[in-house]
Every structure is written in structure tokens, then in C-alpha cells.
CSV table of C-alpha atoms in Angstrom, one decimal:
chain,number,residue,atom,x,y,z
T,1,UNK,CA,8.3,-18.6,-16.3
T,2,UNK,CA,10.1,-17.9,-13.0
T,3,UNK,CA,13.4,-17.4,-14.9
T,4,UNK,CA,11.7,-14.9,-17.4
T,5,UNK,CA,10.1,-13.1,-14.4
T,6,UNK,CA,13.4,-12.8,-12.6
T,7,UNK,CA,15.0,-11.6,-15.8
T,8,UNK,CA,12.3,-8.9,-16.2
T,9,UNK,CA,12.8,-7.8,-12.6
T,10,UNK,CA,16.5,-7.6,-13.0
T,11,UNK,CA,16.2,-5.5,-16.2
T,12,UNK,CA,13.7,-3.3,-14.5
T,13,UNK,CA,16.0,-2.7,-11.5
T,14,UNK,CA,18.9,-2.0,-13.8
T,15,UNK,CA,16.9,0.6,-15.8
T,16,UNK,CA,15.5,2.1,-12.6
T,17,UNK,CA,19.0,2.6,-11.1
T,18,UNK,CA,20.6,3.7,-14.4
T,19,UNK,CA,18.0,6.5,-14.9
T,20,UNK,CA,18.4,7.7,-11.3
T,21,UNK,CA,14.8,7.1,-10.4
T,22,UNK,CA,15.8,6.0,-6.9
T,23,UNK,CA,16.0,9.7,-6.0
T,24,UNK,CA,12.4,10.3,-6.8
T,25,UNK,CA,11.1,6.9,-5.6
T,26,UNK,CA,13.3,5.8,-2.6
T,27,UNK,CA,10.8,3.3,-1.3
T,28,UNK,CA,10.6,1.6,-4.7
T,29,UNK,CA,14.4,1.5,-4.7
T,30,UNK,CA,14.3,-0.3,-1.3
T,31,UNK,CA,11.7,-2.8,-2.8
T,32,UNK,CA,13.8,-3.5,-5.8
T,33,UNK,CA,16.9,-3.9,-3.6
T,34,UNK,CA,15.0,-6.4,-1.4
T,35,UNK,CA,13.9,-8.3,-4.5
T,36,UNK,CA,17.3,-8.5,-6.0
T,37,UNK,CA,19.2,-9.0,-2.7
T,38,UNK,CA,17.0,-11.6,-1.0
T,39,UNK,CA,16.6,-14.0,-4.0
T,40,UNK,CA,20.2,-15.4,-3.9
T,41,UNK,CA,20.1,-15.8,-0.1
T,42,UNK,CA,16.8,-17.7,-0.3
T,43,UNK,CA,17.9,-19.8,-3.2
T,44,UNK,CA,21.1,-20.8,-1.2
T,45,UNK,CA,19.0,-21.6,1.9
T,46,UNK,CA,16.6,-23.7,-0.3
T,47,UNK,CA,19.5,-25.6,-1.8
T,48,UNK,CA,20.9,-26.4,1.6
T,49,UNK,CA,17.6,-27.4,3.1
T,50,UNK,CA,16.6,-29.7,0.2
T,51,UNK,CA,19.9,-31.7,0.5
T,52,UNK,CA,19.6,-35.1,2.3
T,53,UNK,CA,21.6,-33.8,5.2
T,54,UNK,CA,20.0,-30.3,5.3
T,55,UNK,CA,16.6,-30.8,6.9
T,56,UNK,CA,17.9,-29.3,10.1
T,57,UNK,CA,18.1,-26.0,8.2
T,58,UNK,CA,14.4,-25.9,7.4
T,59,UNK,CA,13.7,-23.4,10.3
T,60,UNK,CA,16.3,-21.0,8.8
T,61,UNK,CA,14.6,-21.1,5.4
T,62,UNK,CA,11.1,-20.8,7.0
T,63,UNK,CA,11.9,-17.7,9.1
T,64,UNK,CA,13.9,-16.0,6.3
T,65,UNK,CA,11.2,-16.6,3.8
T,66,UNK,CA,8.4,-15.1,5.9
T,67,UNK,CA,10.6,-12.3,7.1
T,68,UNK,CA,11.3,-11.3,3.5
T,69,UNK,CA,7.6,-11.7,2.7
T,70,UNK,CA,6.5,-9.4,5.5
T,71,UNK,CA,9.3,-6.9,4.6
T,72,UNK,CA,8.0,-6.9,1.0
T,73,UNK,CA,4.5,-6.1,2.2
T,74,UNK,CA,5.7,-3.2,4.4
T,75,UNK,CA,7.9,-1.9,1.6
T,76,UNK,CA,5.0,-2.1,-0.9
T,77,UNK,CA,2.9,-0.1,1.5
T,78,UNK,CA,5.5,2.7,1.4
T,79,UNK,CA,5.8,2.4,-2.4
T,80,UNK,CA,2.0,2.9,-2.7
T,81,UNK,CA,2.2,5.9,-0.4
T,82,UNK,CA,5.1,7.3,-2.5
T,83,UNK,CA,3.2,6.9,-5.8
T,84,UNK,CA,0.1,8.5,-4.2
T,85,UNK,CA,2.3,11.5,-3.1
T,86,UNK,CA,3.9,11.7,-6.5
T,87,UNK,CA,0.5,11.9,-8.2
T,88,UNK,CA,-0.5,14.7,-5.9
T,89,UNK,CA,2.8,16.5,-6.0
T,90,UNK,CA,1.4,19.5,-7.9
T,91,UNK,CA,-1.1,20.2,-5.1
T,92,UNK,CA,0.9,20.7,-1.8
T,93,UNK,CA,-2.2,21.2,0.4
T,94,UNK,CA,-4.1,18.2,-1.0
T,95,UNK,CA,-0.9,16.1,-0.8
T,96,UNK,CA,-0.5,16.7,2.9
T,97,UNK,CA,-4.2,16.2,3.7
T,98,UNK,CA,-4.3,13.2,1.3
T,99,UNK,CA,-1.3,11.5,3.0
T,100,UNK,CA,-3.1,11.8,6.4
T,101,UNK,CA,-6.3,10.2,5.0
T,102,UNK,CA,-4.2,7.6,3.2
T,103,UNK,CA,-2.6,6.5,6.5
T,104,UNK,CA,-6.0,6.1,8.1
T,105,UNK,CA,-7.3,4.1,5.2
T,106,UNK,CA,-4.2,1.9,5.3
T,107,UNK,CA,-4.7,1.3,9.1
T,108,UNK,CA,-8.4,0.4,8.5
T,109,UNK,CA,-7.4,-2.0,5.7
T,110,UNK,CA,-4.7,-3.6,7.8
T,111,UNK,CA,-7.0,-4.1,10.8
T,112,UNK,CA,-9.8,-5.5,8.5
T,113,UNK,CA,-7.4,-8.0,6.9
T,114,UNK,CA,-5.6,-9.0,10.1
T,115,UNK,CA,-8.9,-9.5,11.7
T,116,UNK,CA,-9.4,-12.7,9.7
T,117,UNK,CA,-6.2,-14.2,11.1
T,118,UNK,CA,-6.9,-17.0,13.5
T,119,UNK,CA,-5.4,-16.2,16.9
T,120,UNK,CA,-6.8,-19.3,18.7
T,121,UNK,CA,-3.5,-21.2,18.4
T,122,UNK,CA,-0.8,-18.7,18.9
T,123,UNK,CA,2.6,-19.9,17.6
T,124,UNK,CA,4.8,-20.3,14.6
T,125,UNK,CA,1.8,-21.3,12.4
T,126,UNK,CA,0.4,-17.8,12.7
T,127,UNK,CA,3.4,-16.2,10.8
T,128,UNK,CA,2.3,-17.4,7.3
T,129,UNK,CA,-1.3,-16.3,8.0
T,130,UNK,CA,-0.2,-13.0,9.3
T,131,UNK,CA,2.1,-12.4,6.3
T,132,UNK,CA,-0.5,-13.4,3.8
T,133,UNK,CA,-3.2,-11.1,5.4
T,134,UNK,CA,-0.7,-8.2,5.4
T,135,UNK,CA,0.1,-8.6,1.7
T,136,UNK,CA,-3.6,-8.9,1.0
T,137,UNK,CA,-4.4,-5.6,2.7
T,138,UNK,CA,-1.5,-4.0,0.7
T,139,UNK,CA,-2.9,-5.5,-2.5
T,140,UNK,CA,-6.3,-3.9,-1.8
T,141,UNK,CA,-4.6,-0.6,-1.1
T,142,UNK,CA,-2.9,-0.8,-4.4
T,143,UNK,CA,-6.2,-1.4,-6.1
T,144,UNK,CA,-7.6,1.7,-4.4
T,145,UNK,CA,-4.6,3.7,-5.5
T,146,UNK,CA,-5.2,2.6,-9.1
T,147,UNK,CA,-8.9,3.5,-8.9
T,148,UNK,CA,-8.0,6.9,-7.5
T,149,UNK,CA,-5.5,7.6,-10.3
T,150,UNK,CA,-8.0,6.5,-12.9
T,151,UNK,CA,-10.9,8.6,-11.6
T,152,UNK,CA,-8.8,11.7,-10.8
T,153,UNK,CA,-6.6,11.8,-13.9
T,154,UNK,CA,-8.5,14.6,-15.5
T,155,UNK,CA,-8.9,16.7,-12.4
T,156,UNK,CA,-5.2,16.3,-11.5
T,157,UNK,CA,-4.3,16.9,-15.2
T,158,UNK,CA,-2.3,13.7,-15.3
T,159,UNK,CA,-1.1,12.0,-18.5
T,160,UNK,CA,-1.3,8.2,-18.7
T,161,UNK,CA,2.3,8.4,-19.8
T,162,UNK,CA,3.3,9.8,-16.4
T,163,UNK,CA,5.8,7.6,-14.5
T,164,UNK,CA,3.8,7.6,-11.3
T,165,UNK,CA,0.7,6.5,-13.2
T,166,UNK,CA,2.6,3.7,-14.9
T,167,UNK,CA,4.0,2.4,-11.5
T,168,UNK,CA,0.5,2.6,-10.0
T,169,UNK,CA,-0.9,0.7,-13.0
T,170,UNK,CA,1.7,-2.1,-12.7
T,171,UNK,CA,1.2,-2.5,-9.0
T,172,UNK,CA,-2.6,-2.5,-9.4
T,173,UNK,CA,-2.4,-5.1,-12.2
T,174,UNK,CA,-0.3,-7.3,-10.1
T,175,UNK,CA,-2.6,-7.1,-7.1
T,176,UNK,CA,-5.7,-7.6,-9.3
T,177,UNK,CA,-4.0,-10.7,-10.9
T,178,UNK,CA,-3.3,-12.1,-7.4
T,179,UNK,CA,-6.8,-11.6,-6.2
T,180,UNK,CA,-8.5,-12.9,-9.4
T,181,UNK,CA,-6.3,-16.0,-9.4
T,182,UNK,CA,-7.1,-16.9,-5.8
T,183,UNK,CA,-10.9,-16.4,-6.4
T,184,UNK,CA,-10.9,-18.5,-9.6
T,185,UNK,CA,-8.7,-21.3,-8.1
T,186,UNK,CA,-10.9,-21.5,-5.0
T,187,UNK,CA,-14.0,-21.8,-7.2
T,188,UNK,CA,-12.5,-24.3,-9.7
T,189,UNK,CA,-9.8,-26.4,-8.1
T,190,UNK,CA,-9.7,-28.7,-11.2
T,191,UNK,CA,-8.4,-25.8,-13.4
T,192,UNK,CA,-5.2,-25.2,-11.5
T,193,UNK,CA,-2.8,-25.8,-14.4
T,194,UNK,CA,-4.4,-23.4,-16.9
T,195,UNK,CA,-5.1,-20.8,-14.3
T,196,UNK,CA,-1.5,-21.0,-13.1
T,197,UNK,CA,-0.4,-20.3,-16.7
T,198,UNK,CA,-2.8,-17.3,-17.0
T,199,UNK,CA,-1.6,-16.1,-13.6
T,200,UNK,CA,2.1,-16.2,-14.5
T,201,UNK,CA,1.3,-14.5,-17.8
T,202,UNK,CA,-0.5,-11.7,-16.0
T,203,UNK,CA,2.5,-11.2,-13.7
T,204,UNK,CA,4.8,-11.0,-16.7
T,205,UNK,CA,2.5,-8.5,-18.4
T,206,UNK,CA,2.4,-6.3,-15.3
T,207,UNK,CA,6.2,-6.3,-14.9
T,208,UNK,CA,6.7,-5.7,-18.6
T,209,UNK,CA,4.4,-2.7,-18.4
T,210,UNK,CA,6.5,-1.4,-15.5
T,211,UNK,CA,9.6,-2.0,-17.6
T,212,UNK,CA,8.2,-0.1,-20.6
T,213,UNK,CA,7.4,2.9,-18.4
T,214,UNK,CA,10.9,2.9,-17.0
T,215,UNK,CA,12.5,2.5,-20.4
T,216,UNK,CA,10.6,5.3,-22.1
T,217,UNK,CA,12.1,8.7,-21.9
T,218,UNK,CA,10.5,10.6,-19.0
T,219,UNK,CA,8.4,13.6,-20.1
T,220,UNK,CA,8.8,16.8,-18.1
T,221,UNK,CA,5.6,17.4,-16.2
T,222,UNK,CA,4.0,20.6,-17.4
T,223,UNK,CA,3.1,23.1,-14.7
T,224,UNK,CA,-0.6,22.7,-13.7
T,225,UNK,CA,-2.6,25.7,-14.8
T,226,UNK,CA,-6.2,25.9,-13.9
T,227,UNK,CA,-8.9,28.5,-13.4
T,228,UNK,CA,-9.0,30.1,-9.9
T,229,UNK,CA,-12.6,29.1,-9.5
T,230,UNK,CA,-12.0,25.4,-10.2
T,231,UNK,CA,-13.1,23.0,-7.5
T,232,UNK,CA,-9.7,21.2,-7.1
T,233,UNK,CA,-7.9,24.5,-6.8
T,234,UNK,CA,-10.3,25.6,-4.0
T,235,UNK,CA,-9.9,22.3,-2.2
T,236,UNK,CA,-6.1,22.7,-2.4
T,237,UNK,CA,-6.4,26.2,-0.9
T,238,UNK,CA,-8.6,24.9,1.9
T,239,UNK,CA,-6.2,22.0,2.5
T,240,UNK,CA,-3.2,24.4,2.5
T,241,UNK,CA,-5.0,26.7,5.0
T,242,UNK,CA,-5.7,23.7,7.3
T,243,UNK,CA,-2.0,23.0,7.5
T,244,UNK,CA,-1.0,26.3,9.0
T,245,UNK,CA,0.0,26.0,12.7
T,246,UNK,CA,-1.8,29.0,14.1
T,247,UNK,CA,-2.8,28.3,17.7
T,248,UNK,CA,-6.4,28.9,18.5
T,249,UNK,CA,-8.0,28.7,22.0
T,250,UNK,CA,-10.9,26.2,21.8
T,251,UNK,CA,-13.6,26.7,24.5
T,252,UNK,CA,-14.1,23.6,26.5
T,253,UNK,CA,-17.5,22.8,28.1
T,254,UNK,CA,-17.3,23.2,31.9
T,255,UNK,CA,-17.0,20.0,33.8
T,256,UNK,CA,-18.1,21.1,37.3
T,257,UNK,CA,-21.6,22.6,36.8
T,258,UNK,CA,-22.2,23.3,40.5
T,259,UNK,CA,-18.9,25.1,41.2
T,260,UNK,CA,-19.2,27.2,38.0
T,261,UNK,CA,-22.8,28.2,38.9
T,262,UNK,CA,-21.6,29.2,42.5
T,263,UNK,CA,-18.8,31.3,41.0
T,264,UNK,CA,-21.2,33.1,38.7
T,265,UNK,CA,-23.6,33.8,41.5
T,266,UNK,CA,-20.8,35.1,43.8
T,267,UNK,CA,-19.5,37.4,41.0
T,268,UNK,CA,-23.0,38.7,40.3
T,269,UNK,CA,-23.6,39.5,44.0
T,270,UNK,CA,-20.2,41.2,44.4
T,271,UNK,CA,-20.9,43.3,41.2
T,272,UNK,CA,-24.3,44.3,42.6
T,273,UNK,CA,-22.9,45.2,46.0
T,274,UNK,CA,-20.2,47.3,44.4
T,275,UNK,CA,-22.8,49.1,42.2
T,276,UNK,CA,-25.1,49.6,45.3
T,277,UNK,CA,-22.2,51.1,47.3
T,278,UNK,CA,-21.3,53.5,44.5
T,279,UNK,CA,-24.9,54.7,44.1
T,280,UNK,CA,-25.3,55.3,47.9
T,281,UNK,CA,-22.1,57.3,48.0
R,1,UNK,CA,-6.6,6.7,-26.0
R,2,UNK,CA,-7.0,8.1,-22.6
R,3,UNK,CA,-10.6,6.8,-22.4
R,4,UNK,CA,-9.4,3.3,-23.5
R,5,UNK,CA,-6.8,3.4,-20.8
R,6,UNK,CA,-9.3,4.4,-18.2
R,7,UNK,CA,-11.8,1.8,-19.2
R,8,UNK,CA,-9.1,-0.9,-19.0
R,9,UNK,CA,-7.9,0.3,-15.6
R,10,UNK,CA,-11.4,0.5,-14.2
R,11,UNK,CA,-12.1,-3.1,-15.5
R,12,UNK,CA,-9.0,-4.4,-13.7
R,13,UNK,CA,-10.0,-2.6,-10.5
R,14,UNK,CA,-13.5,-3.8,-10.6
R,15,UNK,CA,-12.4,-7.4,-11.3
R,16,UNK,CA,-9.8,-7.3,-8.6
R,17,UNK,CA,-12.3,-5.9,-6.0
R,18,UNK,CA,-14.9,-8.5,-7.0
R,19,UNK,CA,-12.3,-11.2,-6.6
R,20,UNK,CA,-11.2,-9.8,-3.2
R,21,UNK,CA,-14.8,-9.9,-2.0
R,22,UNK,CA,-15.2,-13.6,-3.1
R,23,UNK,CA,-12.3,-14.9,-1.1
R,24,UNK,CA,-12.0,-12.9,2.0
R,25,UNK,CA,-10.2,-15.4,4.2
R,26,UNK,CA,-6.4,-15.6,4.3
R,27,UNK,CA,-6.7,-19.4,4.2
R,28,UNK,CA,-8.0,-19.0,0.6
R,29,UNK,CA,-5.0,-17.1,-0.6
R,30,UNK,CA,-1.5,-17.8,-2.0
R,31,UNK,CA,1.9,-16.4,-1.8
R,32,UNK,CA,1.8,-13.2,-3.8
R,33,UNK,CA,4.2,-12.6,-6.7
R,34,UNK,CA,4.6,-9.1,-5.5
R,35,UNK,CA,6.7,-10.5,-2.7
R,36,UNK,CA,10.5,-10.7,-3.1
R,37,UNK,CA,10.0,-14.5,-2.4
R,38,UNK,CA,8.1,-15.0,-5.6
R,39,UNK,CA,8.8,-18.3,-7.4
R,40,UNK,CA,10.2,-20.0,-4.3
R,41,UNK,CA,8.5,-22.9,-2.6
R,42,UNK,CA,6.2,-21.7,0.2
R,43,UNK,CA,7.0,-23.2,3.7
R,44,UNK,CA,3.4,-23.4,4.9
R,45,UNK,CA,4.0,-25.2,8.1
R,46,UNK,CA,6.4,-24.0,10.8
R,47,UNK,CA,9.4,-25.9,12.0
R,48,UNK,CA,8.4,-29.1,13.8
R,49,UNK,CA,4.9,-29.1,12.6
R,50,UNK,CA,5.1,-32.1,10.3
R,51,UNK,CA,5.0,-30.7,6.8
R,52,UNK,CA,7.6,-28.8,4.7
R,53,UNK,CA,6.5,-26.7,1.7
R,54,UNK,CA,4.4,-26.3,-1.3
R,55,UNK,CA,5.5,-25.1,-4.7
R,56,UNK,CA,2.6,-22.7,-5.3
């Protein structure tokens, strides 16, 4: 199945570049380049390391493998952000505000996932744990993106044939497949072989879905027309207004209460004295 | 059609989220196929730690 999977990824990359989608999705382009570029290098290192004379090259394979793994996780985060922005592209204000919220959610997700990594024995063994936790947090983020797309499709006037929707769907399916397989395998260790088959099939379906979306002719997105009193339009207006950089002086609470009070008393006394002098004269 | 799509997507999201809550530790996880290293043997132990790799 790995050969079929690699063939699907290669076809997907070819279609992606042929249709010029790298201009609209640069992070996805980086991800596909990483997939296509790192595989021959890793296969070469694996070949060398599995030779009878090649055990000394194991560290090279180890570090390269996990470096590519972590790079994949980071790239996938940017792909998720890119899809999110693409989905909200018709609403400039909401996109800017949403990107900010998205970054905070990503930070919380990363901290929550990396919190499970054991830091009691710092060393090389932490690298796999760190990489797996990072990928897990990105997977959860992809699921959240898919849920967002699904729930906001009508409000954002998205079609399920939209390219960004298709990419979000494929990523979400892959992450759901990963998480479900781990949960089932942990619960039923005796069913590893059939579960492995189902898992691989799930991956192939997800990549094939991605491929179909890439292969289909892209429909021009219609301009979003909505009533001026619609909720999402108002939210977009509010979000747009929030982005304007007008400087406003914010009143700070006074720190030194005593000094402030003395200043006020002195000012009052001076004002009264002045008023008294004016009335006498 | 759109409703069927949404029902399918929501089912996948709910199943994935439920699975994520079952196995929350990174020790109960596997090398993701979303990574560019998919299909290659996973070197689970670092250099000089006494074990080489798994094929999962």
C-alpha cells in the first residue's frame, strides 16, 4: 500500500503544480515539496543503515527522520492556517480577526499536547515524543478546521466543491484516521493487522479525495452577496473596524494615590486663593 | 447533497475527537501518515540507546 500511497502523492503533486495552485496555497506547495524531496533522501539513508556495514549511519537516519517529521508538522500548521484564510477570504475583517484567534488556539493546542511529553530524562529520547506530540496537536487543529468549515458553510456561502473545503476535508480525514487508529489499536492490540489494513485504506481514500478536488476544474467563486442586516456581515464590519489603527488615549488608573490627592488639594487651594483675591480687588 | 456532506464530515470530526480523548498520551500514538516520512521504519530509540526501529 505504501507504493500506492506514494503514487497518489506524486500524482497529486504533479496536478497541484500543473494547475498553478502553488500561487494560491504556498504552504501546501512547501508541504508537497517536502514530501517529494525528503523521501528519496530517507530511502537512501535507510538503505545505507540497513547494510551489514552501515550501522554507524543509524544516527544520521534517526536525526533526518525526526527533523523531516517535525518540519512536516510545522508545515501542516501553516497549511491549516492557509486553508482557514482561504475559506474566509471573502470577509477581510473576519479573516484578520480569525487569523489572530487561530494563532492563539494553535498555541493553546501545542502547549496542551507538549505538556504530555515527559521531561524527566532530557536527551535524544525526547525528540520522538516531542515530534509525535507536535503532530498530534496539528491533527487536532485540522479536525477543528474541518468542524469550522462544516458548521459555517452556509453562513460563509461556501460550496462543498470549493478547493479550500476539499483540502480541509482531506486533511481532517487523515487526522481523524490517525487518531481513530491509535485509539482502536490501544484498546485491541490483537487486531493490529486488520486495523492496519483499514488505516492504510483510510489514508488512501483521504489522498484520493484530495486528488479528485485537484483534478476537477476549479469553479470561479461567486461574489458573496448578502443582506446588509445579516449577522455575518455585521460581524465582518465590526472586525474591519477593529483593525483600523486610530490611536486613542486610554486613561490609566493613578498609581500614587497620596501624591495625586496632594496635587488635587494644592490645585483647589490655589484656585480658591485666586478667586478670593479677585473678589477682594 | 450538501446535507449528506455535512453529516459525513461531522461524523468524521466527532469520531476523531472521541478517539483523541481516549488516547491522550503521546506514548499511545504512532508515526502519522501526514508526515513526509510516512511508510518508512520509525526509529523509536535514539542513537546508542540499544534499539533500532519499528515498521509501524
